[in-house]
Amino acid sequence: MAKQLAGPVEVAVRSDVEQLGDLVGVEPSLSEMAYTLAREIDAGGGDEGKLLPQLNRELRQTLAQLLEGRATDDDDDLGDLGSPD
């Protein structure tokens, strides 16, 4: 059985997840869920496209959850500039 090439949504999701760097905790599981959802979207959404809205919502929620724990880390690069030492 030949491996199916990734579609545009899956390629984009994989690129986004790759930019996160090392995955920790539940992030590997969440990323695999996101890849699967993206693959289903690329395949047309099942049931003649009727599942696309639900798949899109699930993908957005999964990506948001994947990014949720990282938002506080990225915020503090220059956070202490206003405070004198």
Coordinates of N, CA and C in Angstrom, one line a residue:
M1 N 0.8 -1.2 0.0 CA 0.0 0.0 0.0 C 0.9 1.2 0.0
A2 N 0.7 2.1 -1.0 CA 1.5 3.3 -1.1 C 1.1 4.4 -0.1
K3 N 2.1 5.1 0.4 CA 1.8 6.2 1.3 C 1.2 7.3 0.6
Q4 N 0.1 7.8 1.1 CA -0.6 9.0 0.5 C 0.1 10.3 0.8
L5 N 0.3 11.1 -0.2 CA 0.9 12.4 -0.1 C 0.1 13.3 0.8
A6 N 0.7 14.1 1.6 CA 0.0 15.1 2.4 C -0.6 16.1 1.5
G7 N -1.8 16.6 1.9 CA -2.5 17.6 1.2 C -2.1 19.0 1.8
P8 N -2.6 20.1 1.2 CA -2.2 21.4 1.7 C -2.4 21.7 3.1
V9 N -3.6 21.3 3.7 CA -3.8 21.6 5.1 C -2.9 20.8 6.0
E10 N -2.7 19.5 5.7 CA -1.8 18.7 6.5 C -0.3 19.3 6.4
V11 N 0.1 19.7 5.2 CA 1.4 20.3 5.1 C 1.6 21.5 5.9
A12 N 0.5 22.4 5.9 CA 0.6 23.6 6.7 C 0.6 23.3 8.2
V13 N -0.2 22.3 8.6 CA -0.3 22.0 10.0 C 1.1 21.4 10.5
R14 N 1.6 20.5 9.7 CA 2.9 19.9 10.0 C 4.0 21.0 10.1
S15 N 4.0 22.0 9.2 CA 5.0 23.1 9.2 C 4.8 23.9 10.5
D16 N 3.5 24.2 10.9 CA 3.3 25.0 12.1 C 3.8 24.2 13.3
V17 N 3.5 23.0 13.4 CA 3.9 22.2 14.6 C 5.4 22.1 14.6
E18 N 6.0 21.9 13.5 CA 7.5 21.8 13.4 C 8.2 23.1 14.0
Q19 N 7.5 24.2 13.8 CA 8.1 25.5 14.3 C 8.0 25.6 15.8
L20 N 7.2 24.7 16.5 CA 7.2 24.7 17.9 C 8.4 24.1 18.5
G21 N 9.2 23.4 17.8 CA 10.4 22.7 18.3 C 10.0 21.4 19.1
D22 N 10.7 21.1 20.1 CA 10.5 19.9 20.9 C 9.1 19.9 21.5
L23 N 8.4 18.8 21.3 CA 7.1 18.6 21.9 C 7.2 17.9 23.2
V24 N 6.4 18.4 24.2 CA 6.5 17.8 25.6 C 5.1 17.5 26.0
G25 N 5.0 16.7 27.1 CA 3.7 16.4 27.7 C 2.7 15.8 26.7
V26 N 1.6 16.3 26.6 CA 0.5 15.8 25.6 C 0.7 16.4 24.2
E27 N 1.7 17.2 24.0 CA 1.8 17.9 22.7 C 2.0 16.9 21.6
P28 N 2.8 15.8 21.7 CA 2.9 14.8 20.6 C 1.5 14.2 20.2
S29 N 0.7 13.9 21.2 CA -0.6 13.4 21.0 C -1.5 14.4 20.3
L30 N -1.5 15.6 20.7 CA -2.3 16.7 20.1 C -1.8 16.9 18.7
S31 N -0.5 16.9 18.4 CA 0.0 17.1 17.1 C -0.5 16.0 16.1
E32 N -0.5 14.7 16.6 CA -1.0 13.6 15.8 C -2.4 13.8 15.5
M33 N -3.2 14.2 16.5 CA -4.6 14.5 16.3 C -4.8 15.6 15.2
A34 N -4.0 16.6 15.3 CA -4.1 17.7 14.3 C -3.8 17.2 12.9
Y35 N -2.8 16.3 12.8 CA -2.4 15.8 11.5 C -3.6 15.0 10.9
T36 N -4.2 14.2 11.7 CA -5.3 13.3 11.3 C -6.5 14.2 10.9
L37 N -6.8 15.2 11.6 CA -7.9 16.1 11.3 C -7.6 16.8 9.9
A38 N -6.4 17.3 9.8 CA -6.0 18.0 8.6 C -6.1 17.0 7.4
R39 N -5.6 15.8 7.6 CA -5.7 14.8 6.5 C -7.2 14.5 6.1
E40 N -8.1 14.5 7.0 CA -9.5 14.3 6.7 C -10.0 15.5 6.0
I41 N -9.6 16.7 6.4 CA -10.1 17.9 5.7 C -9.6 17.9 4.2
D42 N -8.3 17.5 4.0 CA -7.7 17.4 2.7 C -8.4 16.4 1.9
A43 N -8.9 15.3 2.5 CA -9.6 14.2 1.8 C -11.1 14.6 1.4
G44 N -11.5 15.8 1.8 CA -12.8 16.2 1.4 C -13.9 16.3 2.5
G45 N -13.5 15.9 3.7 CA -14.4 16.0 4.8 C -15.4 14.9 5.0
G46 N -15.3 13.8 4.3 CA -16.3 12.7 4.5 C -17.7 13.1 4.3
D47 N -18.5 12.1 4.0 CA -20.0 12.2 3.8 C -20.3 13.4 2.9
E48 N -19.6 13.4 1.7 CA -19.7 14.4 0.7 C -19.5 15.8 1.2
G49 N -18.5 16.0 2.1 CA -18.1 17.3 2.6 C -18.9 17.8 3.8
K50 N -19.9 17.0 4.2 CA -20.8 17.5 5.3 C -20.0 17.6 6.6
L51 N -18.9 16.9 6.8 CA -18.2 16.9 8.0 C -17.1 18.0 8.1
L52 N -16.9 18.8 7.0 CA -15.9 19.8 7.0 C -16.0 20.8 8.1
P53 N -17.2 21.4 8.3 CA -17.3 22.4 9.4 C -16.9 21.8 10.8
Q54 N -17.3 20.6 11.1 CA -16.9 20.0 12.3 C -15.4 19.7 12.4
L55 N -14.9 19.2 11.3 CA -13.4 18.9 11.3 C -12.6 20.2 11.4
N56 N -13.1 21.3 10.8 CA -12.4 22.5 10.9 C -12.4 23.0 12.4
R57 N -13.6 22.9 13.0 CA -13.7 23.4 14.4 C -12.7 22.5 15.3
E58 N -12.8 21.2 15.1 CA -11.9 20.4 15.9 C -10.4 20.7 15.7
L59 N -10.1 20.9 14.4 CA -8.7 21.2 14.1 C -8.3 22.5 14.8
R60 N -9.1 23.6 14.7 CA -8.8 24.8 15.4 C -8.7 24.7 16.9
Q61 N -9.6 23.9 17.5 CA -9.5 23.7 18.9 C -8.2 22.9 19.3
T62 N -7.9 21.9 18.5 CA -6.7 21.1 18.8 C -5.4 21.9 18.7
L63 N -5.3 22.8 17.6 CA -4.2 23.6 17.5 C -4.1 24.7 18.6
A64 N -5.3 25.2 19.0 CA -5.3 26.2 20.1 C -4.8 25.5 21.4
Q65 N -5.2 24.3 21.6 CA -4.8 23.6 22.8 C -3.3 23.3 22.8
L66 N -2.8 23.0 21.6 CA -1.4 22.7 21.4 C -0.6 24.0 21.7
L67 N -1.1 25.1 21.3 CA -0.4 26.4 21.5 C -0.6 27.0 22.9
E68 N -1.6 26.6 23.6 CA -2.0 27.2 24.8 C -0.9 27.3 25.9
G69 N -0.2 26.2 26.1 CA 0.8 26.2 27.1 C 2.0 26.9 26.7
R70 N 2.2 27.3 25.5 CA 3.4 28.0 25.0 C 3.2 29.5 25.0
A71 N 2.0 30.0 25.1 CA 1.7 31.4 25.0 C 2.5 32.2 26.1
T72 N 2.5 31.7 27.3 CA 3.1 32.5 28.4 C 4.7 32.5 28.2
D73 N 5.2 31.5 27.6 CA 6.7 31.4 27.5 C 7.2 32.5 26.5
D74 N 6.5 32.7 25.4 CA 6.9 33.6 24.3 C 6.7 35.0 24.7
D75 N 5.9 35.3 25.7 CA 5.6 36.6 26.1 C 6.7 37.4 26.8
D76 N 7.6 36.7 27.5 CA 8.5 37.3 28.4 C 9.9 37.7 27.9
D77 N 10.1 37.7 26.6 CA 11.4 38.0 26.0 C 11.9 39.4 26.4
L78 N 11.0 40.4 26.4 CA 11.4 41.7 26.8 C 10.6 42.2 28.0
G79 N 10.0 41.3 28.7 CA 9.1 41.7 29.8 C 9.7 42.5 30.9
D80 N 11.0 42.3 31.2 CA 11.7 42.9 32.3 C 12.4 44.2 31.9
L81 N 12.3 44.7 30.7 CA 13.0 45.9 30.3 C 12.6 47.1 31.1
G82 N 11.3 47.2 31.5 CA 10.9 48.4 32.2 C 11.3 48.4 33.7
S83 N 11.8 47.3 34.2 CA 12.1 47.2 35.6 C 13.6 47.4 35.8
P84 N 14.0 48.4 36.6 CA 15.4 48.6 36.8 C 16.0 47.5 37.8
D85 N 17.2 47.1 37.6 CA 17.8 46.1 38.4 C 18.4 46.6 39.7

